[in-house]
Short mmCIF file of C-alpha atoms in Angstrom, two decimals:
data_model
loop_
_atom_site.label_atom_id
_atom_site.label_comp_id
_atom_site.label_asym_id
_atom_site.label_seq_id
_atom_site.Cartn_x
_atom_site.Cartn_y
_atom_site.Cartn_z
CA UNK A 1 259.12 51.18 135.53
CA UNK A 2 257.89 48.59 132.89
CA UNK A 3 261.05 46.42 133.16
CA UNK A 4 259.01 45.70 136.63
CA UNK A 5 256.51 44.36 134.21
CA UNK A 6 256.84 40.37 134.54
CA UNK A 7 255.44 38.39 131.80
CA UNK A 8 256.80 35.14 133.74
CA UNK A 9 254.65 35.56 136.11
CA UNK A 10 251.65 36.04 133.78
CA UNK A 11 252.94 32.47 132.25
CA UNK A 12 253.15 31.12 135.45
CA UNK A 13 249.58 32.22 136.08
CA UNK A 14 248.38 31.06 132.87
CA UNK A 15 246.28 28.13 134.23
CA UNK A 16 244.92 29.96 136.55
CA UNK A 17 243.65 32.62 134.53
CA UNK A 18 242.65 29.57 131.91
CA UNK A 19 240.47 28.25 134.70
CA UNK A 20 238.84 31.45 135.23
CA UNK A 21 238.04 32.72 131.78
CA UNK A 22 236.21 28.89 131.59
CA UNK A 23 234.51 29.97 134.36
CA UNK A 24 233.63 33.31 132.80
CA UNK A 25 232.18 32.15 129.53
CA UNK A 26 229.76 29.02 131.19
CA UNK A 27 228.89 31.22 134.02
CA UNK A 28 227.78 34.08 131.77
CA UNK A 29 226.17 31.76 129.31
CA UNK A 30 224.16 30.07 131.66
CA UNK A 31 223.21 33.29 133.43
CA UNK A 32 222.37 34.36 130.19
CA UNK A 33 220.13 31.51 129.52
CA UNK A 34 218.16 32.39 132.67
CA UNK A 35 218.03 36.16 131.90
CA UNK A 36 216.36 35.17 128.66
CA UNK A 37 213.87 33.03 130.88
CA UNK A 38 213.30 35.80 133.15
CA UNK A 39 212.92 38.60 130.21
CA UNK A 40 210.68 36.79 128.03
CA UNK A 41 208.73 35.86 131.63
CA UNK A 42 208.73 39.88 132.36
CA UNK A 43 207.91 40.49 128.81
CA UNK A 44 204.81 38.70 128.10
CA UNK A 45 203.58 40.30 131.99
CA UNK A 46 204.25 43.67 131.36
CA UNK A 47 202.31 43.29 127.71
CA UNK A 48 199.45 41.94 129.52
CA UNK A 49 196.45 44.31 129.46
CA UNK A 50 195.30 43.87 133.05
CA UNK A 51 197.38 45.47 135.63
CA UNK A 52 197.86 42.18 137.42
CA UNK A 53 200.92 40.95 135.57
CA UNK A 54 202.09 44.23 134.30
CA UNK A 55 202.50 46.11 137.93
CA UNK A 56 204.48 43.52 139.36
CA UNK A 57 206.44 43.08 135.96
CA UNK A 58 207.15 46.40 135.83
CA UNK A 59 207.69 47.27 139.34
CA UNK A 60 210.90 44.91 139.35
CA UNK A 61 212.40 46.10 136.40
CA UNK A 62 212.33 49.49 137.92
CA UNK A 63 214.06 47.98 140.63
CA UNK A 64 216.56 46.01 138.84
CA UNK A 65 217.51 49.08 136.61
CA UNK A 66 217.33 51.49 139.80
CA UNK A 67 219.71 49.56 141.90
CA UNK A 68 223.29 49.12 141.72
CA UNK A 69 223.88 44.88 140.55
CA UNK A 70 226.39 44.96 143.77
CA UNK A 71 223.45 45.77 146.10
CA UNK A 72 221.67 43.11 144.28
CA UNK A 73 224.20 40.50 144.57
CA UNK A 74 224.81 41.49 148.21
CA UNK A 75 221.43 40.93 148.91
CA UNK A 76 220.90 37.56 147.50
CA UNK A 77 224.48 36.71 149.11
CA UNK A 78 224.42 37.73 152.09
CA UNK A 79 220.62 38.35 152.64
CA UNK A 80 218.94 35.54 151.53
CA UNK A 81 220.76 33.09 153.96
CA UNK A 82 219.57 35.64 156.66
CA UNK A 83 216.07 34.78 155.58
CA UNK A 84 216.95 30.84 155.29
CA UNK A 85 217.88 30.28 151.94
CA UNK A 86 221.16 29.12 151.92
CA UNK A 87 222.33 28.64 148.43
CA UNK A 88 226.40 27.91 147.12
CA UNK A 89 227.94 31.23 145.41
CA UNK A 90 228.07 29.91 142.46
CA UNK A 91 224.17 29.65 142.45
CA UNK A 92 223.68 32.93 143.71
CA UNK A 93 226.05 34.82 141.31
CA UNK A 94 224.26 33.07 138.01
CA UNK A 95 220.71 33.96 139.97
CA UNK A 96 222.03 37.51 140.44
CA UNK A 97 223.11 37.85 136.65
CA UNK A 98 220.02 36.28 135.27
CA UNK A 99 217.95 38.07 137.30
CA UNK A 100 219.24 41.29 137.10
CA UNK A 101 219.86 40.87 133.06
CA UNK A 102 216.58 39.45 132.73
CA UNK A 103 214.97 43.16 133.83
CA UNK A 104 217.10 45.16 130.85
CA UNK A 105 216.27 41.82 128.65
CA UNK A 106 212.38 42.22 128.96
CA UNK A 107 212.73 45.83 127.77
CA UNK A 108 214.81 44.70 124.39
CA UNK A 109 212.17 41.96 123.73
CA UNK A 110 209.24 44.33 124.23
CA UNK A 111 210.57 47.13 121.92
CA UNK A 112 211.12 44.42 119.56
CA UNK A 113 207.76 43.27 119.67
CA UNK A 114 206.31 46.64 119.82
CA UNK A 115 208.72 47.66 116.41
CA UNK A 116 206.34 45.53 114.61
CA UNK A 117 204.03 47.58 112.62
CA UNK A 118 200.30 47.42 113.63
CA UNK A 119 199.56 46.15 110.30
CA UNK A 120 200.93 42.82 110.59
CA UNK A 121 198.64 41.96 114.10
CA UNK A 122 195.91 42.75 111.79
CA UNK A 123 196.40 40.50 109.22
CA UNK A 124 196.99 37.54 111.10
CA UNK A 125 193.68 38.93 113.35
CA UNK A 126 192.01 39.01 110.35
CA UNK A 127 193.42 35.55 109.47
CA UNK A 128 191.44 34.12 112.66
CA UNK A 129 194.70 33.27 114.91
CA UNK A 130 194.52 33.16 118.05
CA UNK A 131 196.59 35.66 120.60
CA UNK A 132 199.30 32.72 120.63
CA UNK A 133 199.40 31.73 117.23
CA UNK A 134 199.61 35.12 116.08
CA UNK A 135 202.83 36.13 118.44
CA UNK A 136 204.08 32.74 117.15
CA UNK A 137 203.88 32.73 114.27
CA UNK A 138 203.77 36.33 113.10
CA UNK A 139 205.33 39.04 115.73
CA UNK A 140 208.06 36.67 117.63
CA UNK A 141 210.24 35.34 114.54
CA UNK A 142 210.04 39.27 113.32
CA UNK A 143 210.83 40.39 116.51
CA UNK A 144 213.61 37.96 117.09
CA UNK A 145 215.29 39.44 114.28
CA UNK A 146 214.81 43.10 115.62
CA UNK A 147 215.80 41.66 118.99
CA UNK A 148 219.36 39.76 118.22
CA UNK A 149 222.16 42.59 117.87
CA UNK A 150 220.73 44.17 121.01
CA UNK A 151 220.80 41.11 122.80
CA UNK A 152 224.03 40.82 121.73
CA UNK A 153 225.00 44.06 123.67
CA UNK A 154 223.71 42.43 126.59
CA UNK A 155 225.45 39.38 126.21
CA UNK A 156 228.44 41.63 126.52
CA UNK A 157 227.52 43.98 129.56
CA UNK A 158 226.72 40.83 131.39
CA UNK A 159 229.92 39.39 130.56
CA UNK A 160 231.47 42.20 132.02
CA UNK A 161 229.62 41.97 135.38
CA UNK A 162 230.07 38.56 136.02
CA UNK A 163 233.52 40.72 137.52
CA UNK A 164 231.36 41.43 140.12
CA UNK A 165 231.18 37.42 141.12
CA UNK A 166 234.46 37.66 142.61
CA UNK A 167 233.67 39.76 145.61
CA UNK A 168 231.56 36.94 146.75
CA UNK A 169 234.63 34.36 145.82
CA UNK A 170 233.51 32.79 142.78
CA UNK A 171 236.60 31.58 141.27
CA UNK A 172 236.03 32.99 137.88
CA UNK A 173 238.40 35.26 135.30
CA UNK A 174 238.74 38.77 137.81
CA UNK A 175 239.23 36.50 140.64
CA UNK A 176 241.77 34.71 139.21
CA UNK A 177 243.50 38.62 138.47
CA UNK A 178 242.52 39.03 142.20
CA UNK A 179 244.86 36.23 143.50
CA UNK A 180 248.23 36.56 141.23
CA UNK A 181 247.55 40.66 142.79
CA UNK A 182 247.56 39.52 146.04
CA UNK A 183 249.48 36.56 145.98
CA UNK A 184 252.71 38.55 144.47
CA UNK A 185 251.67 41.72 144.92
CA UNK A 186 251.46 42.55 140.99
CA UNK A 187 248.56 43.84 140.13
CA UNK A 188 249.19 45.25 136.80
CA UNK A 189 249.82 42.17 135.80
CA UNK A 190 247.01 40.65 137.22
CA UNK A 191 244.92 43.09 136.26
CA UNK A 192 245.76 43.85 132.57
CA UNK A 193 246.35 40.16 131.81
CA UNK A 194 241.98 39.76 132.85
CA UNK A 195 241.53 42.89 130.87
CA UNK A 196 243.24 41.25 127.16
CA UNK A 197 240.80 38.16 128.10
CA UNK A 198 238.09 40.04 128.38
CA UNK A 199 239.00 42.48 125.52
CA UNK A 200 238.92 38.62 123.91
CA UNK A 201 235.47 37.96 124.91
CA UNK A 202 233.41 40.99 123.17
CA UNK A 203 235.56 40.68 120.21
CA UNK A 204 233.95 36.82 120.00
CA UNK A 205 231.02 38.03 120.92
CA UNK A 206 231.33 41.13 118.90
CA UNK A 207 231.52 38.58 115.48
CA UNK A 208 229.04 36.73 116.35
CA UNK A 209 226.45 40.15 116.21
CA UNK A 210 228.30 40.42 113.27
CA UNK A 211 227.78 37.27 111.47
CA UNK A 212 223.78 37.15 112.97
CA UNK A 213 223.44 40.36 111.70
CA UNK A 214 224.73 39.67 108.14
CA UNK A 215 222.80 36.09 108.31
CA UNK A 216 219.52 37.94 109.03
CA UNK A 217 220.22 40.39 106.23
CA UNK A 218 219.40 37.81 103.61
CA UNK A 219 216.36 35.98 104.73
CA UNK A 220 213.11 38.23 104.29
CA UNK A 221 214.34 41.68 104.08
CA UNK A 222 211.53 44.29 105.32
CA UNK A 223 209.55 46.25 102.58
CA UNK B 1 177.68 27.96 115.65
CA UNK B 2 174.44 29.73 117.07
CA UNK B 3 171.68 31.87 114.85
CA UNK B 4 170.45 34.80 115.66
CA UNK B 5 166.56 33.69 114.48
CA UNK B 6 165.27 36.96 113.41
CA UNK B 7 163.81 38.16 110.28
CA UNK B 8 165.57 37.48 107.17
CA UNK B 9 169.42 38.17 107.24
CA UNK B 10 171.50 39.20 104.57
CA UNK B 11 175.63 37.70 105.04
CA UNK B 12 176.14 41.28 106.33
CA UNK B 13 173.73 43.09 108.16
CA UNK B 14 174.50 46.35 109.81
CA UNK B 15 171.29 47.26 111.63
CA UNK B 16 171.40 50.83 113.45
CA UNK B 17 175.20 50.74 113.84
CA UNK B 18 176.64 53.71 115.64
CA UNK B 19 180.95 54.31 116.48
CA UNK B 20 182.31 57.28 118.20
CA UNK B 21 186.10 57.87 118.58
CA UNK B 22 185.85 59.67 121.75
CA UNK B 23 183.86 62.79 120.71
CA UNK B 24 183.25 61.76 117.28
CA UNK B 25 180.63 60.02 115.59
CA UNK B 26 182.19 58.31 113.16
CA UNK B 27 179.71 55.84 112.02
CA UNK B 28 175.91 56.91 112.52
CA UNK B 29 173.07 55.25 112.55
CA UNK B 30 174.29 52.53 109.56
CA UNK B 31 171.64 50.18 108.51
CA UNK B 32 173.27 48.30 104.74
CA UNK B 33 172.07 44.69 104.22
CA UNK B 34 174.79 42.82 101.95
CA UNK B 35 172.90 39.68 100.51
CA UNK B 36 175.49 36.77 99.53
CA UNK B 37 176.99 36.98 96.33
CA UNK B 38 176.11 40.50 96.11
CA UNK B 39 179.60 43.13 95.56
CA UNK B 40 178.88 46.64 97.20
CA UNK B 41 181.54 49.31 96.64
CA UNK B 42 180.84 51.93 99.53
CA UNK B 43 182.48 55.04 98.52
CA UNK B 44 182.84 58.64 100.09
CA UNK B 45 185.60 61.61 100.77
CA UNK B 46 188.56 60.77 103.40
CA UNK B 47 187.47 60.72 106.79
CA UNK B 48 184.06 59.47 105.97
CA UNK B 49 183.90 56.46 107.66
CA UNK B 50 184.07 53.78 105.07
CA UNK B 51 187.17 52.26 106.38
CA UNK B 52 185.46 51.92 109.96
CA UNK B 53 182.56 50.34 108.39
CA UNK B 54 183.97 47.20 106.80
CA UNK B 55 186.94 47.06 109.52
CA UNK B 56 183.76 46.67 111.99
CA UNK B 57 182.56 43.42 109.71
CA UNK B 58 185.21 41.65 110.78
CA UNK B 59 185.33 43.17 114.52
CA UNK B 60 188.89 45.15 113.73
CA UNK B 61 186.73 47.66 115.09
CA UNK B 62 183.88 47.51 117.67
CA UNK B 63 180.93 49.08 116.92
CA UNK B 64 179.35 50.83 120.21
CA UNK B 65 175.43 50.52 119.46
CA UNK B 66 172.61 48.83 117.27
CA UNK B 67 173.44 45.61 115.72
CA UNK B 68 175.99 43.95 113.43
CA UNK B 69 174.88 40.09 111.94
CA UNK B 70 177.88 38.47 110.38
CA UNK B 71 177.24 35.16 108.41
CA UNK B 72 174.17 34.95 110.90
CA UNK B 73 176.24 35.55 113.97
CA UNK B 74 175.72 38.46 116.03
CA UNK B 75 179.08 40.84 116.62
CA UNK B 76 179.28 41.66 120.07
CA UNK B 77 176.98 38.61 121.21
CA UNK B 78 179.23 35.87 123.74
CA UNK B 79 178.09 33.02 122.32
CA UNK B 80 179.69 34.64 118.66
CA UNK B 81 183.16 33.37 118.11
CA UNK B 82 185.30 35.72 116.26
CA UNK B 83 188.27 34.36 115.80
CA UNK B 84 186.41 31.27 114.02
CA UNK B 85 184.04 33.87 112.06
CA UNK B 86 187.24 35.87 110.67
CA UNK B 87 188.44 32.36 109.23
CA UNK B 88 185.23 32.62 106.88
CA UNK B 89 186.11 36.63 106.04
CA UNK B 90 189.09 37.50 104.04
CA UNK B 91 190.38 40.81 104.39
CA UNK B 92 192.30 42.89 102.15
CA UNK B 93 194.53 45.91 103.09
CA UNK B 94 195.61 49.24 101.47
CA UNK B 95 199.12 48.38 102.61
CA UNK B 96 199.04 44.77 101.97
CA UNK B 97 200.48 43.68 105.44
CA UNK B 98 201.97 40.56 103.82
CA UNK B 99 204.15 38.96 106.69
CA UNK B 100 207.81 39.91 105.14
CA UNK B 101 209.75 36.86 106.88
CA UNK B 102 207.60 34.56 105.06
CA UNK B 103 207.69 33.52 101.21
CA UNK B 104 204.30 34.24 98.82
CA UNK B 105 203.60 30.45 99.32
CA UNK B 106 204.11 30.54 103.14
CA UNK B 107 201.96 33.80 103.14
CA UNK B 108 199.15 32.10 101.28
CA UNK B 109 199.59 28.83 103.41
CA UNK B 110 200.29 30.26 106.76
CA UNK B 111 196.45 30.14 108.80
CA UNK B 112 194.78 27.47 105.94
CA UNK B 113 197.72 24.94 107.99
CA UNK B 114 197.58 26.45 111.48
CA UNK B 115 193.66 28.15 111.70
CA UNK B 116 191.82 25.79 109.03
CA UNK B 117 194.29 22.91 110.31
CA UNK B 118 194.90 21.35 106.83
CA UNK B 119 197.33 19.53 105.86
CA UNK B 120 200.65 20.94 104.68
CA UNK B 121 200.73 19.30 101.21
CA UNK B 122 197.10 20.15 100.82
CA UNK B 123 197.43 23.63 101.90
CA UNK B 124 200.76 24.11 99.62
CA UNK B 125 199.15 22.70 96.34
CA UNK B 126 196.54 25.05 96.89
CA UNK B 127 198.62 27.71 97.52
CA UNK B 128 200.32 27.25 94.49
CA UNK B 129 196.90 27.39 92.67
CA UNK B 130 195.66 30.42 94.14
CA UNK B 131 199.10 32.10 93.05
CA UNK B 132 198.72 31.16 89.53
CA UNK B 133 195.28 32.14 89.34
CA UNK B 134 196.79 35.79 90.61
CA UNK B 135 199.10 35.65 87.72
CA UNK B 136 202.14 34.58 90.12
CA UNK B 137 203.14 31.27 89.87
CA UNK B 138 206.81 32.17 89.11
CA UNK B 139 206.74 34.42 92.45
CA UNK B 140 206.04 31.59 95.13
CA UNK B 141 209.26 31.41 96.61
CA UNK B 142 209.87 35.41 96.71
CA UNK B 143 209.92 37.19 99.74
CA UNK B 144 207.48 40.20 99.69
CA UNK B 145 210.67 42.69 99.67
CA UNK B 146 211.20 40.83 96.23
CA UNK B 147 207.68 41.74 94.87
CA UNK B 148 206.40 45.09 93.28
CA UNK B 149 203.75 46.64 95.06
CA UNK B 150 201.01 44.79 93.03
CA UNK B 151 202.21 41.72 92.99
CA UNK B 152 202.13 42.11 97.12
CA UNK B 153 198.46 42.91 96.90
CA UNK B 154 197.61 39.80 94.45
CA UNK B 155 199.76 37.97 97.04
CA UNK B 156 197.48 38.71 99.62
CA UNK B 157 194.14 38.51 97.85
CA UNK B 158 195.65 35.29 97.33
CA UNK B 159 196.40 34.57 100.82
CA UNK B 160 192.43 35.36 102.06
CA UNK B 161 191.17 33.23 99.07
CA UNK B 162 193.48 30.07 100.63
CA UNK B 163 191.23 30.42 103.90
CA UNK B 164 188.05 29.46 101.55
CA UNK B 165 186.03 32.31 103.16
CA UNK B 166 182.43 33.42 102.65
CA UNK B 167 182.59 37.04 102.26
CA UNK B 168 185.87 39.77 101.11
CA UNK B 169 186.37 42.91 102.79
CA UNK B 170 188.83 45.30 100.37
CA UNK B 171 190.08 48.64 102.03
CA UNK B 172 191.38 50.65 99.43
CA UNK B 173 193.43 47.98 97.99
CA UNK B 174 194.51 49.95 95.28
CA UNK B 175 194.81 53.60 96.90
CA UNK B 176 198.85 52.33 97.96
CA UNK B 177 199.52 51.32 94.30
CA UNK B 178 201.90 52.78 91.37
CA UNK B 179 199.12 53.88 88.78
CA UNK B 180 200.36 51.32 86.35
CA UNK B 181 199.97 48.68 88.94
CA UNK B 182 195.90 49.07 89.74
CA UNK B 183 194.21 47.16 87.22
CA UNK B 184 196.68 44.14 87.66
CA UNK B 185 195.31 44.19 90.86
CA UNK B 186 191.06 45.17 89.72
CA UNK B 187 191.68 42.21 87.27
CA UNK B 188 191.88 39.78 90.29
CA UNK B 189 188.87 41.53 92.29
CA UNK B 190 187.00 41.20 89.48
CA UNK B 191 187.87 37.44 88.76
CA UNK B 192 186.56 36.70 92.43
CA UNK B 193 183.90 38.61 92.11
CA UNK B 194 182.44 37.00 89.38
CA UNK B 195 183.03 33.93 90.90
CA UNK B 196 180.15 34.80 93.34
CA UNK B 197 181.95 36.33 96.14
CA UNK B 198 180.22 38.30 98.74
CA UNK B 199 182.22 41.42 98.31
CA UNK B 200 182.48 45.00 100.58
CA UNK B 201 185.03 47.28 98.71
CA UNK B 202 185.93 50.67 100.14
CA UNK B 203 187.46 51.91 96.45
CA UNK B 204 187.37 55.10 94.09
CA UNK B 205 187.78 52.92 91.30
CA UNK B 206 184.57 53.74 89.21
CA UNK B 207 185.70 51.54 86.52
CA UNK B 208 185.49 48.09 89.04
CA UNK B 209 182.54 49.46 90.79
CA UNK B 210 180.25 49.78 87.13
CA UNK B 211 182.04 46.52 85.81
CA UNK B 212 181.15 44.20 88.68
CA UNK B 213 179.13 45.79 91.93
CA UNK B 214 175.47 45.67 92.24
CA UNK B 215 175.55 48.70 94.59
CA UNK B 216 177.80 51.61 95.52
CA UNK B 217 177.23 53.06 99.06
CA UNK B 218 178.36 56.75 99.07
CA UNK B 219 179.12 57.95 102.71
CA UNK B 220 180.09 60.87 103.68
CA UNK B 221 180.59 62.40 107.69
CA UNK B 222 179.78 58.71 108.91
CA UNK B 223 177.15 58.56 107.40
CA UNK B 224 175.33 56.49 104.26
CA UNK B 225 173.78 59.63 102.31
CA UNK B 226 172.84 57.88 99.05
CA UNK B 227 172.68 54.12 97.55
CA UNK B 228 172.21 52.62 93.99
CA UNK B 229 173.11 50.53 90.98
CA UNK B 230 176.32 52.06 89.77
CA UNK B 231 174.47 53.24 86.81
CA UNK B 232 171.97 55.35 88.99
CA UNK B 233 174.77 56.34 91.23
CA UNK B 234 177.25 57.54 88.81
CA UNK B 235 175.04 58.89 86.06
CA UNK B 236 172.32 60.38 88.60
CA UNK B 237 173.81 61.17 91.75
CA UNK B 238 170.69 62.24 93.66
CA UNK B 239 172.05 64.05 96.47
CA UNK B 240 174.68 67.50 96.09
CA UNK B 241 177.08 65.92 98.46
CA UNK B 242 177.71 62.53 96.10
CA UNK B 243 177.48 65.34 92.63
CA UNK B 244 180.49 67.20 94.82
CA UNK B 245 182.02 64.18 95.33
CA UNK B 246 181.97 62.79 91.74
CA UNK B 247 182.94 65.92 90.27
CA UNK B 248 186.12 65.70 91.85
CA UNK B 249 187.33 61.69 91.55
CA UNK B 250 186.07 61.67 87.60
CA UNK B 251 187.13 65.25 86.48
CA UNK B 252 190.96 63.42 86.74
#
């Protein structure tokens, strides 16, 4: 059974799957970039006091963490264009990552922001900042810290559903698994070969929680 | 900034002040007028209100009726600008609430740069002052994980005295601190104090309130029940309520 098992055709492939992992890691880091946007967006609605911003806010991330991300990305794919807005695939799969990561993202920053003991918003109320200076300068960079290594986790999930991209033919890493499966009809190969690259990814993205985590460990400890 | 032009004002003056939590009255009917420079150590069991009262100077807490004057400024009133009127009040904490991500300096020098808008050089050679006067000028680069428990609380006695303000608010600064700690930290009060400080100190410590306050407010169930010199107050309690309430922090 595994002399079946053809690494030449993995080497063969190699570029290909090259190609793809590139793909992969921009894709996923500018979709990150954008589910930041969107989170911190969502994040500072749904702390709002007036129902305005926070309904909405959280309304859609309810929605987003309701509903599968393949409805999602069907919708903006194959919906949208229905409604006139035609947009490339590539542009809709980073839209549908950042805005679907963006709803689990708001909910990290606001625990973070919400771990910060009462005590501190009182001192720098006390201080005379304003509502801005105080989240600047007082609850975000303690937050941030709070915030990173689950960030980090998301990072990673939405590394992992970028997959997802290549049922709407973005040429990234499972899409490139995709084709040497269909193209030879060897889709163990194709298959476990994306799985080692993306085993590849968390573990880089695995040390970087790591070496955030140990970085943050020396600078202004909590009492 | 706009003055209320009624009679003569004290820097605080709580005029008929009433606060409920829901159901519960937990300030009633307060009427205290704290001239400038004077040091008033309010006093009174746990649950009595004294926190509320000088967290409402500084509008942590709202008060729901009568009238609160603040520096001549009206609590409450929209043409009153808090966030500008807490730049001239300094408050001190029971649990410090030093920002832990920042250094003593940057603690001290964090709203003189970015409410009081001075400059950083200015602000940090001040800062450095105000630490050595708290007995910590070795300590300006430590984090407040770094610092014992009363060197946090000089630290941020410290950090209200960089703002330059007008009046101190103390909530049981020393109520969180190792016994061996407290009169590190009285030794400052006291300094700024007799500097000429308008002072409001919720504290047990008998010892600060003879030494340096004027008055000591007893409360007890919201309420003020007595008032006097700390000589009248301590040595003739006048009401059974303050006698209980002596007889229990000075038999220790």
């Amino acid at each position: 059974m595994l002399e079946n098992f053809s690494f030449r055709t993995i080497v063969e492939y190699l570029p290909l799957f090259g190609q793809g992992l590139v793909t992969t890691v921009w894709l996923s880091a500018l979709s990150f970039v954008g589910a930041l946007i969107v989170g911190i967006v969502l994040c500072a609605m749904n702390l709002q006091r007036g129902w305005l911003f926070r309904v909405p806010a959280k309304a859609y991330i309810d929605a987003v963490r309701a509903t599968p991300l393949l409805a999602q990305l069907y919708f903006l794919y194959f919906g949208l264009p229905r409604l006139g807005f035609v947009l490339p695939e590539l542009v809709v799969g980073i839209l549908a990552l950042s805005l679907n990561s963006g709803a689990y993202i708001a909910e990290i920053i606001r625990a973070g922001i919400l771990s910060i003991p009462r005590g501190q918003v009182e001192a720098s109320v006390a201080s005379g900042m304003t509502y801005v200076q105080r989240m600047r300068l007082v609850v975000l960079p303690q937050a941030f810290k709070v915030t990173i290594p689950p960030l980090l986790g998301q990072a990673i999930v939405l590394v992992k559903d970028s997959a997802l991209l290549s049922l709407i033919s973005v040429s990234e890493l499972t899409r490139a698994g995709q084709l040497l499966a269909s193209d030879r009809f060897m889709p163990a190969e194709g298959f476990l070969t994306i799985a080692a690259f993306y085993l590849l990814l968390y573990y880089g993205l695995k040390g970087l929680a790591g070496l955030s985590s140990r970085w943050l460990g020396t600078a202004g400890a909590r009492t | 900034m706009t003055k209320t032009g009624m009679t003569k004002t004290g820097m605080i003056d709580f005029r008929g002040v009433n606060k409920w939590f829901g159901s519960l009255n937990v300030l009633k009917d307060i009427t205290l007028s704290v001239e400038p420079k004077e040091v008033v150590v309010v006093c009174g069991p746990s649950g009595s209100g004294k926190s509320t009262l000088i967290r409402c100077v500084n509008g942590l807490e709202a008060i729901k009726d009568g009238d609160l004057v603040v520096d001549g400024q009206r609590l409450g009133d929209p043409a009153t600008n808090m966030t500008q009127l807490r730049t001239e009040i300094g408050f001190v904490f029971q649990s410090f609430n030093l920002y832990p991500h920042k250094t003593a300096l940057e603690n001290v020098t964090l709203a003189p740069i970015h409410v009081r808008k001075i400059p950083r050089a200015e602000a940090e050679k001040a800062g450095r002052e105000l630490l050595a006067k708290v007995g910590l000028a070795d300590k300006v680069n430590a984090y407040p994980a770094q610092l014992s428990g009363g060197q946090q609380q000089r630290v941020a006695i410290a950090r209200c005295l960089g703002m330059r303000p007008k009046i101190m608010l103390f909530d049981e600064p020393t109520s969180a601190l190792d016994p061996e700690m407290i009169s590190e930290v009285l030794d400052v009060m006291v300094a700024v104090a007799e500097e000429g400080m308008t002072m409001m100190v919720v504290t047990h410590e008998m010892g600060f309130a003879r030494k340096v306050a004027q008055r000591v407010v007893f409360m007890d169930a919201g309420a003020i029940v007595e008032s006097g010199t700390p000589e009248e107050f301590f040595s003739h309690p006048k009401t059974d309520r303050s006698r209980a309430f002596l007889s229990k922090i000075l038999r220790h």
